[in-house]
Amino acid sequence: MKRIAIAGSSGGNLFNLGGKDPEKLIGEIKAQCQSAGVDIGLVQFIAASESMDVAKDHTAAVLYGWNEDEQRLAKRYEGTLKDTNETAAEADAELADRIRSGGIDGLIVMSADPQGSNRQAVQAAAEAGIPVVGTGGTSMAMISSKGANVIATSGTTGTTNRTRAVSFMTSLCKYWGIKYIPVLGSAGDKSAAPAGNPLRRINLKGIMQSSLPGFIAMAIVLAISQIPALKGLSEVFDLMLKALPVVLAVVAAKQISDMDEVSIVAGVIAGVLSVNGGIIGGIIGGIGAGLLVQYLFVKCVQWKFPMTTVNIVAGGLAGLISGLIMYYLIAPFALQLGEFIKYIINQAISFNPIIAGVVAGLLIWPAIIGGVYHAAILPIVLLEMEKTGNSFLGAIDMVGLVMVSAGITLANIIAPRDRGEAAVAAPGFLINMGFGTFVEAAYPFMFSNKVVFAGAIGAAGVGGGLVGLFNVRGTAYVPSFMGPFLSNNVVGFAAAMLVALILAMLVTLVANKAWRTGRKSEQKPEIEASA
């Protein structure tokens, strides 16, 4: 196993690009080292409380070392910057000894001081000929002039913790001939996994769910714009409609490449150029940008481009290439696909809105229980909201799922089968009513009683029929009292919501009472027999 050391400081420009948080800065390097099978043997890092460009001798600072047993940063000294630099000389000598003894195979430096606190380590690295990578234009130039084997160098501008870490490890592993796949995910996140085939990271359901707040914000603006005094907000609504593809593109690009700000920039560029393709165009443009970010980033690092240039190419060109392809080739087809899906839904509703509502209501619970809701229904809801700010299926969601779940949990607060169930039901009811989500709160009661389960489906069907009768378009994922005001029919939506809640509650109350009666009749013979 190769072993590296990390030396340097929070720096001047670096301070504003991740250096002020050493835990995250080193954490990203640690994550990439683990993916490559490389060990961190020693850290000598000085973190000041402000940028080194303006820091003074009395500025507060911390000298960090490395706890090899626990594989984490550890504070070695805390005091003024002047005293910390003096104390760092001991750590510098220790690192130099480790390099000379062959205990360090590579050196990562960031905003180092090759003439001060890092002088001995840099000299030892030059003597041993070990590979050195790092950022900090001035310091890296001085390190190279001292004869160090610098294999990759760059300024700090335009870099992020993750892109620096990936660049460092790519260069070192290429030098050593070690296979390395970058890890994508937050530093320290146990769910972070090697990038591998980026196509496997495409998750349409995840893109839709993460983008949902943007659609809800748009629905709120639409509702507020209906107030006569705030009619001017209709222009804001139109602007937000155009921004939705950008939101989806950013989420998609970050999901696939997850290169922090680089992914976000690529997603924004691709999304802006994909606006004419609607939300489907935004998703496709973002996916393309994310794939290109990862490919171009790795290639540019392998070609030994400076990190600033790597980020410009990966973020700028990836978004531009994907966006231009969308703008000139794919956007019209993506827009037509979305329009076709909405056309089919509208035709079904136009044929018989009541039947459409009843069918949608009856199927909504089996869909969410079977895992189909987020994969199929939610995308359609968002497609509907793309043009009007609310949705037929969104109204079915609020009425058939949220209100029915609220009714079931409310019944178990009023008259539960046993006292313990009331404590379980109360949080679910409050979340359903207060946030328009967490319909899963009804699952324990539905799955333990077939009557409650049938009542939930029946109440959703009746509520859905009312949604069709009143031709309601609305949304879930908002507080229940706001739901009607975000719809196209305040009275009709409120009526459908109330009926579904009351019906589900009454069925559950009857089922609970029948259960308690049956339980008492079973216990009575046992009491008489014991007497």
mmCIF file of C-alpha atoms in Angstrom, residues 40 69 122 137 169 202 217 230 268 280 297 302 420 475:
data_model
loop_
_atom_site.group_PDB
_atom_site.id
_atom_site.type_symbol
_atom_site.label_atom_id
_atom_site.label_comp_id
_atom_site.label_asym_id
_atom_site.label_seq_id
_atom_site.Cartn_x
_atom_site.Cartn_y
_atom_site.Cartn_z
ATOM 1 C CA ILE A 40 -2.582 8.743 4.747
ATOM 2 C CA ASP A 69 -5.319 4.722 14.459
ATOM 3 C CA VAL A 122 9.964 19.906 0.753
ATOM 4 C CA GLY A 137 0.655 28.976 -7.765
ATOM 5 C CA MET A 169 -5.236 11.125 -6.560
ATOM 6 C CA ILE A 202 -28.962 8.069 -13.571
ATOM 7 C CA ALA A 217 -42.603 27.288 -5.198
ATOM 8 C CA LEU A 230 -50.694 40.941 -6.654
ATOM 9 C CA VAL A 268 -27.044 25.544 -15.256
ATOM 10 C CA ILE A 280 -37.961 16.483 -20.198
ATOM 11 C CA PHE A 297 -12.571 16.128 -15.864
ATOM 12 C CA GLN A 302 -4.691 12.826 -17.237
ATOM 13 C CA GLY A 420 -50.415 2.683 22.332
ATOM 14 C CA THR A 475 -50.947 19.724 -5.542
#
